[in-house]
XYZ file of C-alpha atoms in Angstrom:
504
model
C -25.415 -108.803 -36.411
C -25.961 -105.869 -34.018
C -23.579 -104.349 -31.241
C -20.034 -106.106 -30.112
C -20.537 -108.142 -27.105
C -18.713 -106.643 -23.920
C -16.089 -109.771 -23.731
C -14.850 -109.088 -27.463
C -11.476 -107.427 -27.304
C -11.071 -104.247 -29.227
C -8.151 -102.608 -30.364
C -6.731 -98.870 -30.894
C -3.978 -98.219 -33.121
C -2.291 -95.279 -32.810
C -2.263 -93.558 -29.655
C -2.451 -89.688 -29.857
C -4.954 -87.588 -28.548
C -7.749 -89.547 -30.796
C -6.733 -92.836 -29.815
C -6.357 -92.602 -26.451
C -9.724 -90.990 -26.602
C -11.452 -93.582 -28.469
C -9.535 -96.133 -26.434
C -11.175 -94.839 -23.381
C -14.715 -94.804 -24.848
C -14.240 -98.473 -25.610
C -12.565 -99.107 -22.161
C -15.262 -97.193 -20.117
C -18.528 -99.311 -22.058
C -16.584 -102.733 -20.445
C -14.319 -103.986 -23.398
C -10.682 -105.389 -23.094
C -9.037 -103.066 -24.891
C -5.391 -103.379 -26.405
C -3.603 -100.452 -27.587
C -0.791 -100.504 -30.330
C 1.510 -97.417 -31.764
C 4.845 -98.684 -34.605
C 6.685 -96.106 -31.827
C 7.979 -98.335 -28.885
C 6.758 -97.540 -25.844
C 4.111 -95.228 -26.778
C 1.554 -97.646 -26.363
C 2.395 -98.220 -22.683
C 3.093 -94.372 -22.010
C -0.904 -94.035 -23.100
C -2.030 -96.696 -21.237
C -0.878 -94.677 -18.276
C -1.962 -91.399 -19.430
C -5.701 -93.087 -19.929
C -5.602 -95.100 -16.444
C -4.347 -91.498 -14.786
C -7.573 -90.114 -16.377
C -9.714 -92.884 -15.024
C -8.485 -91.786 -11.590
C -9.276 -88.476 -12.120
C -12.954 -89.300 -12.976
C -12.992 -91.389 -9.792
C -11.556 -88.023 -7.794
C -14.819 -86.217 -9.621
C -17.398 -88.837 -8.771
C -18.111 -89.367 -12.027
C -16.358 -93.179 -11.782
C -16.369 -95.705 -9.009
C -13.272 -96.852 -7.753
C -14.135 -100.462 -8.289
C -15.006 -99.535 -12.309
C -11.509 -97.683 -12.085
C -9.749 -101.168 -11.146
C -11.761 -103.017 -13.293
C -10.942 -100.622 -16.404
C -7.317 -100.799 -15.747
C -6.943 -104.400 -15.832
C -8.410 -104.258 -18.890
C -6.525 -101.717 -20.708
C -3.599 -103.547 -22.333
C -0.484 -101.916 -24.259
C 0.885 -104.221 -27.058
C 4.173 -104.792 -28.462
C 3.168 -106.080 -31.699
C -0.164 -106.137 -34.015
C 0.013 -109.702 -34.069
C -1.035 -109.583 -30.110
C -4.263 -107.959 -31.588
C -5.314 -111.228 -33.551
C -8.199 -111.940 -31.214
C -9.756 -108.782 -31.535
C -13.145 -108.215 -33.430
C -12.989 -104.496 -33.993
C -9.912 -102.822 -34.443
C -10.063 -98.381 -35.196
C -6.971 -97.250 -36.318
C -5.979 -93.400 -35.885
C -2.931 -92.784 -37.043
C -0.855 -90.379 -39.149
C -3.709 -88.911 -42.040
C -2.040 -90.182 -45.121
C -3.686 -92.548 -47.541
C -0.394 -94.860 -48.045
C 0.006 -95.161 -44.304
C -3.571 -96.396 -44.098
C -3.607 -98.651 -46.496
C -0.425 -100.679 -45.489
C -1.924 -100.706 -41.941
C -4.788 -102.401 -43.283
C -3.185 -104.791 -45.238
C -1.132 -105.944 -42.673
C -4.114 -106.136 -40.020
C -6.150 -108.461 -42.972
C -3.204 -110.706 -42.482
C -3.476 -110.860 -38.641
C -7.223 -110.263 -37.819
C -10.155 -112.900 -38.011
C -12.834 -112.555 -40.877
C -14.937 -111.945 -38.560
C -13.335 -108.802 -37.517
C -14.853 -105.768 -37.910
C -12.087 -102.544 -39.181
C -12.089 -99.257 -39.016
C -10.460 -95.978 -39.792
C -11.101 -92.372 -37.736
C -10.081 -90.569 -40.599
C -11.786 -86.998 -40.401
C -10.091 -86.030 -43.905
C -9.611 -88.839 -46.140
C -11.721 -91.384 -48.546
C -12.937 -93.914 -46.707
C -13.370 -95.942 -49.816
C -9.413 -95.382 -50.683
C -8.265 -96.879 -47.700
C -10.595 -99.661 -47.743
C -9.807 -100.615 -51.053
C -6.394 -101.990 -49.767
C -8.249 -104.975 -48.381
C -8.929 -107.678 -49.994
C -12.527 -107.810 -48.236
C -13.446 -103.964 -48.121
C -17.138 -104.877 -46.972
C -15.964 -105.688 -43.164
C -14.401 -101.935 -43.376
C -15.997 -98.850 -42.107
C -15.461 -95.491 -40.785
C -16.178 -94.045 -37.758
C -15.077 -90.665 -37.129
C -15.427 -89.612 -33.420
C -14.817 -85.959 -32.624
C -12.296 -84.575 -30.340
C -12.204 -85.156 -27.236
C -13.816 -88.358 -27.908
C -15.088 -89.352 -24.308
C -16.972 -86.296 -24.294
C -18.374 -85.591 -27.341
C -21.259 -87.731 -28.261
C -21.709 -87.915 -32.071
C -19.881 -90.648 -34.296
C -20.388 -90.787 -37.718
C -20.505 -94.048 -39.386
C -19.292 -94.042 -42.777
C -20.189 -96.347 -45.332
C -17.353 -96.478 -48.341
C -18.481 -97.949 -51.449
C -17.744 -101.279 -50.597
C -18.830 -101.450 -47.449
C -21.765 -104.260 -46.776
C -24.934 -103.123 -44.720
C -24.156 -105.798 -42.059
C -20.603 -104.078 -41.615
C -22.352 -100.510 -40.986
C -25.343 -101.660 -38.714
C -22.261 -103.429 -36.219
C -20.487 -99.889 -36.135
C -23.747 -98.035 -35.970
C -25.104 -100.150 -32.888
C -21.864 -100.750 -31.647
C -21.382 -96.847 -31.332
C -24.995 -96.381 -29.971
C -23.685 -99.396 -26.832
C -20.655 -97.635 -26.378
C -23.139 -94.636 -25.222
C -22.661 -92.155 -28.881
C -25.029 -90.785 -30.872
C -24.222 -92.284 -34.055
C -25.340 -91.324 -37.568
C -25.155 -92.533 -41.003
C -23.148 -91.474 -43.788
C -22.207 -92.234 -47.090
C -18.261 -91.656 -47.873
C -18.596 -87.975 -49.089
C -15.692 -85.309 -48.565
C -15.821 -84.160 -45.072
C -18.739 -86.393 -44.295
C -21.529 -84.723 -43.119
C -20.285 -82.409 -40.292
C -16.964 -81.057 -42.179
C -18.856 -80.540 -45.199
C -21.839 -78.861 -43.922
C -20.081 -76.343 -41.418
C -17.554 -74.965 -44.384
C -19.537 -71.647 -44.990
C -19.970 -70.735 -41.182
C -16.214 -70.045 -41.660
C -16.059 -69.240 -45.038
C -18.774 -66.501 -44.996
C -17.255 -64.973 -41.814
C -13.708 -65.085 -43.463
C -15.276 -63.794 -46.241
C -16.458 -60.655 -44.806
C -13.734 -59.956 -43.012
C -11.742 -59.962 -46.649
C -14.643 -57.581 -48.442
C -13.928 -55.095 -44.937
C -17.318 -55.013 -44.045
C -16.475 -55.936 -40.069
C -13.723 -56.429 -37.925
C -12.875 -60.287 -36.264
C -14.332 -58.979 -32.644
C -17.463 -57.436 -34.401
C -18.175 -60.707 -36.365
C -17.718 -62.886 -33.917
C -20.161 -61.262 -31.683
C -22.921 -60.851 -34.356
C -22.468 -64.910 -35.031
C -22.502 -65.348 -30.730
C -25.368 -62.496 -30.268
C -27.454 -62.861 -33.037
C -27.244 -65.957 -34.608
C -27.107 -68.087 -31.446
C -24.120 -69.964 -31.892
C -21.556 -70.848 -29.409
C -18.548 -69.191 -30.403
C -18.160 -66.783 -33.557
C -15.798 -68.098 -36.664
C -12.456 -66.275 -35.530
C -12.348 -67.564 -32.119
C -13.820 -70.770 -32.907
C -10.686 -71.368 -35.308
C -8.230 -69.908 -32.784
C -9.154 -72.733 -30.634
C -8.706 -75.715 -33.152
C -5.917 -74.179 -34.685
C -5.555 -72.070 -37.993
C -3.737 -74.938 -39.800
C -6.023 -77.548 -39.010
C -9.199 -76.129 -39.821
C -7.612 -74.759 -43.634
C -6.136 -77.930 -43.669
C -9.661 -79.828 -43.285
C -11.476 -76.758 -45.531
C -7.948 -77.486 -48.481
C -9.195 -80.768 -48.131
C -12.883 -80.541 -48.839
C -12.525 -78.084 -51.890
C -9.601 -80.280 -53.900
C -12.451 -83.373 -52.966
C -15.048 -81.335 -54.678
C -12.904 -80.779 -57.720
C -12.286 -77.132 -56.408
C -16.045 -76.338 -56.376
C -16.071 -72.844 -55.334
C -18.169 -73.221 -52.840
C -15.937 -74.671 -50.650
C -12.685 -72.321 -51.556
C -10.642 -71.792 -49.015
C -10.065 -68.000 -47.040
C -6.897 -66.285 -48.655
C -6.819 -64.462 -45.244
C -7.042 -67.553 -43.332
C -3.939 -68.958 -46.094
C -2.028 -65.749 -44.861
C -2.602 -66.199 -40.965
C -0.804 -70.060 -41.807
C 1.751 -69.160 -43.760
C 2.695 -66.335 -40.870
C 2.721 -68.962 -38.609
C 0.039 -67.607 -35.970
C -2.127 -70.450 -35.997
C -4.844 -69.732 -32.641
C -4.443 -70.107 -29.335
C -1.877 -73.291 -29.777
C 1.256 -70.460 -31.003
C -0.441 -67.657 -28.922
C -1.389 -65.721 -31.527
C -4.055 -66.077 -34.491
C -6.857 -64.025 -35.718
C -6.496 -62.468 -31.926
C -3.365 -62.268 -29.549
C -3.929 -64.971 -27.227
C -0.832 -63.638 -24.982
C -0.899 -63.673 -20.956
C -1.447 -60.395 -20.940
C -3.664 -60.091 -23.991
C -7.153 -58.414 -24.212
C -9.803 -59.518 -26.764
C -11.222 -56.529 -28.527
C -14.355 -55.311 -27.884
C -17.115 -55.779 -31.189
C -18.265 -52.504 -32.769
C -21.086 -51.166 -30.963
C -23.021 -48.440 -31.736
C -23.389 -45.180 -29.780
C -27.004 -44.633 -28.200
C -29.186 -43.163 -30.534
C -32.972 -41.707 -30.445
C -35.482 -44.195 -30.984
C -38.368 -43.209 -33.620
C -41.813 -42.698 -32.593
C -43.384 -44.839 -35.046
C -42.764 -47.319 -37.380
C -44.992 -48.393 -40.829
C -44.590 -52.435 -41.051
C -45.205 -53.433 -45.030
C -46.745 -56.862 -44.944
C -45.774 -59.625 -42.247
C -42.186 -59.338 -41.434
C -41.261 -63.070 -42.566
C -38.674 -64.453 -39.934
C -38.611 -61.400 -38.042
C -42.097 -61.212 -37.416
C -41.402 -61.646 -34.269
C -40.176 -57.559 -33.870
C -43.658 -56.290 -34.384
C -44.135 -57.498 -30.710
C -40.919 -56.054 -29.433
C -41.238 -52.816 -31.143
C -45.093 -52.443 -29.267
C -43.697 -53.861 -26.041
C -41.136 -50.739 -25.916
C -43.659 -48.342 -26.211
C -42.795 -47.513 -29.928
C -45.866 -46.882 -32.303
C -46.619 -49.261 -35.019
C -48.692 -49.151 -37.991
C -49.921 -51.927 -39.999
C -49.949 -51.885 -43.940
C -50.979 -54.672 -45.910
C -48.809 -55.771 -48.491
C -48.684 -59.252 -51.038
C -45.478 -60.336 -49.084
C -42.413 -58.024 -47.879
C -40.271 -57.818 -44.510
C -39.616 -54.196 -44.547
C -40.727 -50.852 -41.981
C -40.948 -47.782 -43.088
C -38.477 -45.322 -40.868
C -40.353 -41.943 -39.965
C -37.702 -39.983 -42.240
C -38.840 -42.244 -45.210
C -36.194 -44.228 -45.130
C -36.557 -48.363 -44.778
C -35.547 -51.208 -42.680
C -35.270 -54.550 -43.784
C -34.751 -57.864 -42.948
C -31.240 -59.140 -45.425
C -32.359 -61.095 -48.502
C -28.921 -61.186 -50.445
C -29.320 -57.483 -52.076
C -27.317 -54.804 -51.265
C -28.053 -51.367 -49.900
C -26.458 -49.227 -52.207
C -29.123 -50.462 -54.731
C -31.747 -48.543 -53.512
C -32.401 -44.952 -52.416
C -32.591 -45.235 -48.520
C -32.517 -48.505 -46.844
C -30.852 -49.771 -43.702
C -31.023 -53.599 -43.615
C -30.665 -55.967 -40.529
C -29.699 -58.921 -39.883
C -31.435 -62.551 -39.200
C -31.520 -63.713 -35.630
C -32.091 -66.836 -34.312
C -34.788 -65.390 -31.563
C -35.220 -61.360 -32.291
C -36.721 -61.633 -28.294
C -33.342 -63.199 -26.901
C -31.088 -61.774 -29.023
C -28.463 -59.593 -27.883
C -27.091 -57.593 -30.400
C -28.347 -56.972 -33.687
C -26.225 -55.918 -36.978
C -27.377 -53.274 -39.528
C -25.859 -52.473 -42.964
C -25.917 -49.760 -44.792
C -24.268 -48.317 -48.228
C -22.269 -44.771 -48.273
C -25.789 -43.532 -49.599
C -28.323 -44.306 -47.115
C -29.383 -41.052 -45.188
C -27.885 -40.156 -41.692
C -31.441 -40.126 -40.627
C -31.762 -43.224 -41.315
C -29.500 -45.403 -40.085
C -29.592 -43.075 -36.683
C -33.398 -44.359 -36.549
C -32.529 -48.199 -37.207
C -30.106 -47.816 -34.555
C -32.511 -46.100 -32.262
C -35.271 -48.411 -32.803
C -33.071 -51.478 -32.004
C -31.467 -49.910 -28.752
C -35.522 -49.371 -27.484
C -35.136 -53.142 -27.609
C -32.727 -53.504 -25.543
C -30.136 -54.663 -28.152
C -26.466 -53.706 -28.573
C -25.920 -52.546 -32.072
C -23.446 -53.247 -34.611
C -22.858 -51.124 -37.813
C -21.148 -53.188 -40.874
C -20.552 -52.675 -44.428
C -22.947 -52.412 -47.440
C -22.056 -56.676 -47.337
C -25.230 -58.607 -49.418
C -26.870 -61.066 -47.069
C -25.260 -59.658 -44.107
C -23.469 -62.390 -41.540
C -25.719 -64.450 -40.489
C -28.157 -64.629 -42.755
C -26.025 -65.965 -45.793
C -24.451 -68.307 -43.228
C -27.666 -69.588 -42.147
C -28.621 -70.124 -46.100
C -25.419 -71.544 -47.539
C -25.856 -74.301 -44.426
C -29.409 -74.695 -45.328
C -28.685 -75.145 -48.982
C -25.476 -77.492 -48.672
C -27.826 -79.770 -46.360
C -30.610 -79.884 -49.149
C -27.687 -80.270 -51.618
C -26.418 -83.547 -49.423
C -29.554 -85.321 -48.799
C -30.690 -84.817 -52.651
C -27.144 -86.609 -52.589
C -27.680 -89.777 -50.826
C -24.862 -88.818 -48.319
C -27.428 -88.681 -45.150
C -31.021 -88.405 -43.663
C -32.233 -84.636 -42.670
C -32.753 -86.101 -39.151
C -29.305 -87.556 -39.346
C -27.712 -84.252 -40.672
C -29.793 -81.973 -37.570
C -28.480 -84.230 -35.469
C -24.728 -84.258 -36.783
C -24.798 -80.030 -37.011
C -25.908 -79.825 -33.544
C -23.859 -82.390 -31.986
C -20.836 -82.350 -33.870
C -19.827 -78.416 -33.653
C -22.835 -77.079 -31.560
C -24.856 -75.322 -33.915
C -28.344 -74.068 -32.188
C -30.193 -75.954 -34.489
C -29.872 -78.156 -37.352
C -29.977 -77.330 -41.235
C -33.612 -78.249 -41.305
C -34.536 -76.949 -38.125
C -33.882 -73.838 -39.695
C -35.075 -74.074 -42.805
C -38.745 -75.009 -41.449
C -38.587 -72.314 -38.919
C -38.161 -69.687 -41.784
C -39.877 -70.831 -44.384
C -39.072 -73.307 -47.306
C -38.273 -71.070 -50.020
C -36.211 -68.261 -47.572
C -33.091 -69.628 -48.064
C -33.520 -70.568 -51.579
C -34.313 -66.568 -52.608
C -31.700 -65.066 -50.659
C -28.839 -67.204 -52.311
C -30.466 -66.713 -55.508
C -30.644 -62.796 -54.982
C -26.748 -63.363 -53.958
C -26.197 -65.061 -56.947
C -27.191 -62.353 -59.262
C -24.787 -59.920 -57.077
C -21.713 -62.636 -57.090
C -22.253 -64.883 -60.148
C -19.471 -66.629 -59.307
C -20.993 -69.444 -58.452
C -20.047 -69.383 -54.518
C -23.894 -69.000 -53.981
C -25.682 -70.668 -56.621
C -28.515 -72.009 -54.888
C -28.581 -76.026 -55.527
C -30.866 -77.932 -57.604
C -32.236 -79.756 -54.086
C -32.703 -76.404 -52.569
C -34.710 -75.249 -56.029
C -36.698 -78.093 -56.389
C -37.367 -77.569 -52.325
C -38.796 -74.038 -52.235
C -40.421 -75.004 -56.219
C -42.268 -77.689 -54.667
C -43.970 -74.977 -52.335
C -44.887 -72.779 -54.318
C -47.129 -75.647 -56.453
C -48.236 -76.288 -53.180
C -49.605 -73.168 -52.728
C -51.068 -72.608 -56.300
C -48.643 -70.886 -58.245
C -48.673 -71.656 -62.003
């Protein structure tokens, strides 16, 4: 059985922000769609609220007037579920709590054809639990749509445990009709999206706790350097302080408190205070009226050095040989068995973060990965109390001749983006290893879902199998507290290379 044909009815119940939202997906591909809330009148105070955003579409030119009339006559509020006994797929999105859930779907069993496909949003909770209310948990499925729903175009279709194949394909192929971009998931804490994205927050928050950058100075590095579309701080502003700890809470007591997923003290703090992003008008920043965002840590201009010795082919920034020619600086070439490092004309070195720290060695600066060295904006050094003057003042230089803003940080192992980059890269190995999804499935969730520039894997073949693997590894040694342990799929990953290419 593939998609839903257009004349089955379909049902919503609950109608805040997510249902209305999902109702209006529904609505929008041609369905009769009947929406139901336990509060009376709620129901028919969205149905309004979803036909007034139909006729702001049509006001846009982005929906005829005749698909507006059409749409409204078949948007239906109803009184009671037993008015939803016709329908053959009915998403419910209310209140997250299991119990709730789980009487819901008892009661809709009781009401609802056998035929009828259910279905939970649930962004937080086992879809396996709640399905295991029903006496047939094969027809039951999630399907988590992200917010705001007509917009956004990935779903993920979860499979619980006892969910049949037949159930999944009608929710997979029903999603890809409605005009999503569905993938395929097994029932794993946060799914694929919520569990993947945990250290892009997690590593920023963590920095921010070990003082080795400001919020502003972070956030820019992630925007400037990294390529992503907003940094950690004000991406969490935006969906609110308690709801992303809430989520990250979630995932970690899931995981039997795995440390990899533990939750931000700072971001616990920030809660409990009450200033929870943009939503309370203040969070991590002061989102006031009159309210300025502070400016990231920049570096004053500095002198850019003469000439630079590169030591062997620069890895992922290999790419900066180019630049440094193209601004008129002098390179030298030194062949070397493998290393991503200049030599500074004060003898001090430059290179690119692998997970060790600065103050280990006698003069280095180290910089940060960037998602295109050529586009890039701004570029982050670190350095320990001991690296030279000289030196840093040169890294600094040398960047600036490339037209980049710079940002100073603290002697912090792996830098920002780099240990971002290869905790994601690591957790996606981890999940596929896992059965929970494809790699193509997981790209396609990263970049859809919360906008990443490109997906785990995307990454991981653009710098090299084993890169991620050997930086966690190196921060491992550094932080043996297990936070980043590189995984057994991520070993077996950059292992399986190295065979490849001969060694014993």
């Amino acid at each position: 059985m593939t998609a839903l044909d257009l004349s089955s009815p379909v049902a919503v119940v609950g109608t805040g922000t997510m249902g209305q939202g999902i109702a209006q997906v529904a609505l929008t591909a041609g369905h009769v769609v009947r929406l139901y809330d336990t509060v009376p009148g709620r129901a028919r105070d969205a149905t309004e609220a979803i036909r007034a955003r139909l006729d702001r579409l049509v006001e846009k030119d982005r929906f005829t007037a005749a698909d507006r009339d059409a749409a409204h006559a078949r948007l239906l509020p109803a009184e009671t579920l037993a008015e939803l006994a016709d329908c053959t797929l009915v998403v419910e999105a209310v209140l997250e709590r299991l119990d709730v859930k789980q009487q819901l779907m008892r009661d809709l069993e009781d009401i609802v054809g056998e035929d009828c496909l259910l279905a939970t949003n649930t962004s937080s909770l086992s879809v396996t639990a709640i399905g295991a209310a029903l006496r047939n948990p094969g027809r039951f499925v999630g399907l988590h749509f992200f917010n705001p729903a007509p917009l956004l175009p990935l779903v993920e279709v979860v499979s619980g445990f006892a969910t049949d194949v037949t159930s999944a394909t009608r929710a997979y192929e029903m999603s890809r009709a409605w005009g999503k971009t569905p993938v395929a998931c097994a029932d794993t804490p946060g799914f694929i999206v919520n569990r993947i994205a945990r250290p892009f927050y997690a590593e920023a928050f963590a920095a921010y706790e070990a003082q080795a950058a400001d919020p502003a100075t972070i956030d820019a590095i992630l925007r400037e350097s990294g390529g992503f579309k907003m940094g950690a701080f004000e991406l969490t502003d935006l969906i609110g302080q308690d709801v992303n700890e809430s989520v990250t809470h979630s995932v970690w007591q899931s995981f039997f408190q795995d440390v990899r997923f533990t939750p931000s003290l700072a971001q616990r703090r920030l809660v409990e205070s009450g200033r929870l992003g943009r939503k309370t008008g203040q969070g991590w920043y002061d989102h006031g009226a009159d309210a300025e965002l502070p400016e990231p840590h920049t570096a004053e201009p500095a002198q850019a050095p003469a000439y630079v010795v590169v030591e062997g082919d620069m890895g992922p920034a290999a790419d900066l040989v180019a630049l440094i020619r193209e601004a008129g600086i002098v390179v030298r070439e030194e062949e070397e068995d493998h290393g991503t490092r200049m030599v500074l004309p004060g003898g001090g070195q430059l290179a690119l973060a692998d997970g060790q720290t600065s103050v280990e060695f006698r003069d280095v600066v180290y910089f940060d990965l960037a998602l295109d060295y050529r586009r890039a904006g701004r570029i982050a050094l670190s350095a320990s109390q001991d690296t030279a003057s000289q030196t840093l003042s040169e890294a600094i230089g040398l960047f600036q001749a490339l037209g980049k803003d710079v940002s100073v940080i603290g002697d912090a192992p792996g830098m920002i983006v780099a240990r971002t980059v290869a905790r994601i890269v690591d957790l996606a190995h981890d999940a596929v290893a896992k059965g929970v999804a494809t790699e193509e499935d997981i790209d396609t969730a990263m970049r859809l879902g919360v906008n990443y520039p490109l997906g785990p894997f995307e990454w991981s073949r653009r710098l090299g199998r084993s890169w991620a693997y050997d930086l966690l590894d190196d921060l491992h040694l550094r932080d043996p507290s297990g936070r980043y342990a590189p995984s057994l799929a991520l070993y077996r990953h950059a292992y399986a290379t190295e065979k490849r290419e001969g060694t014993p």
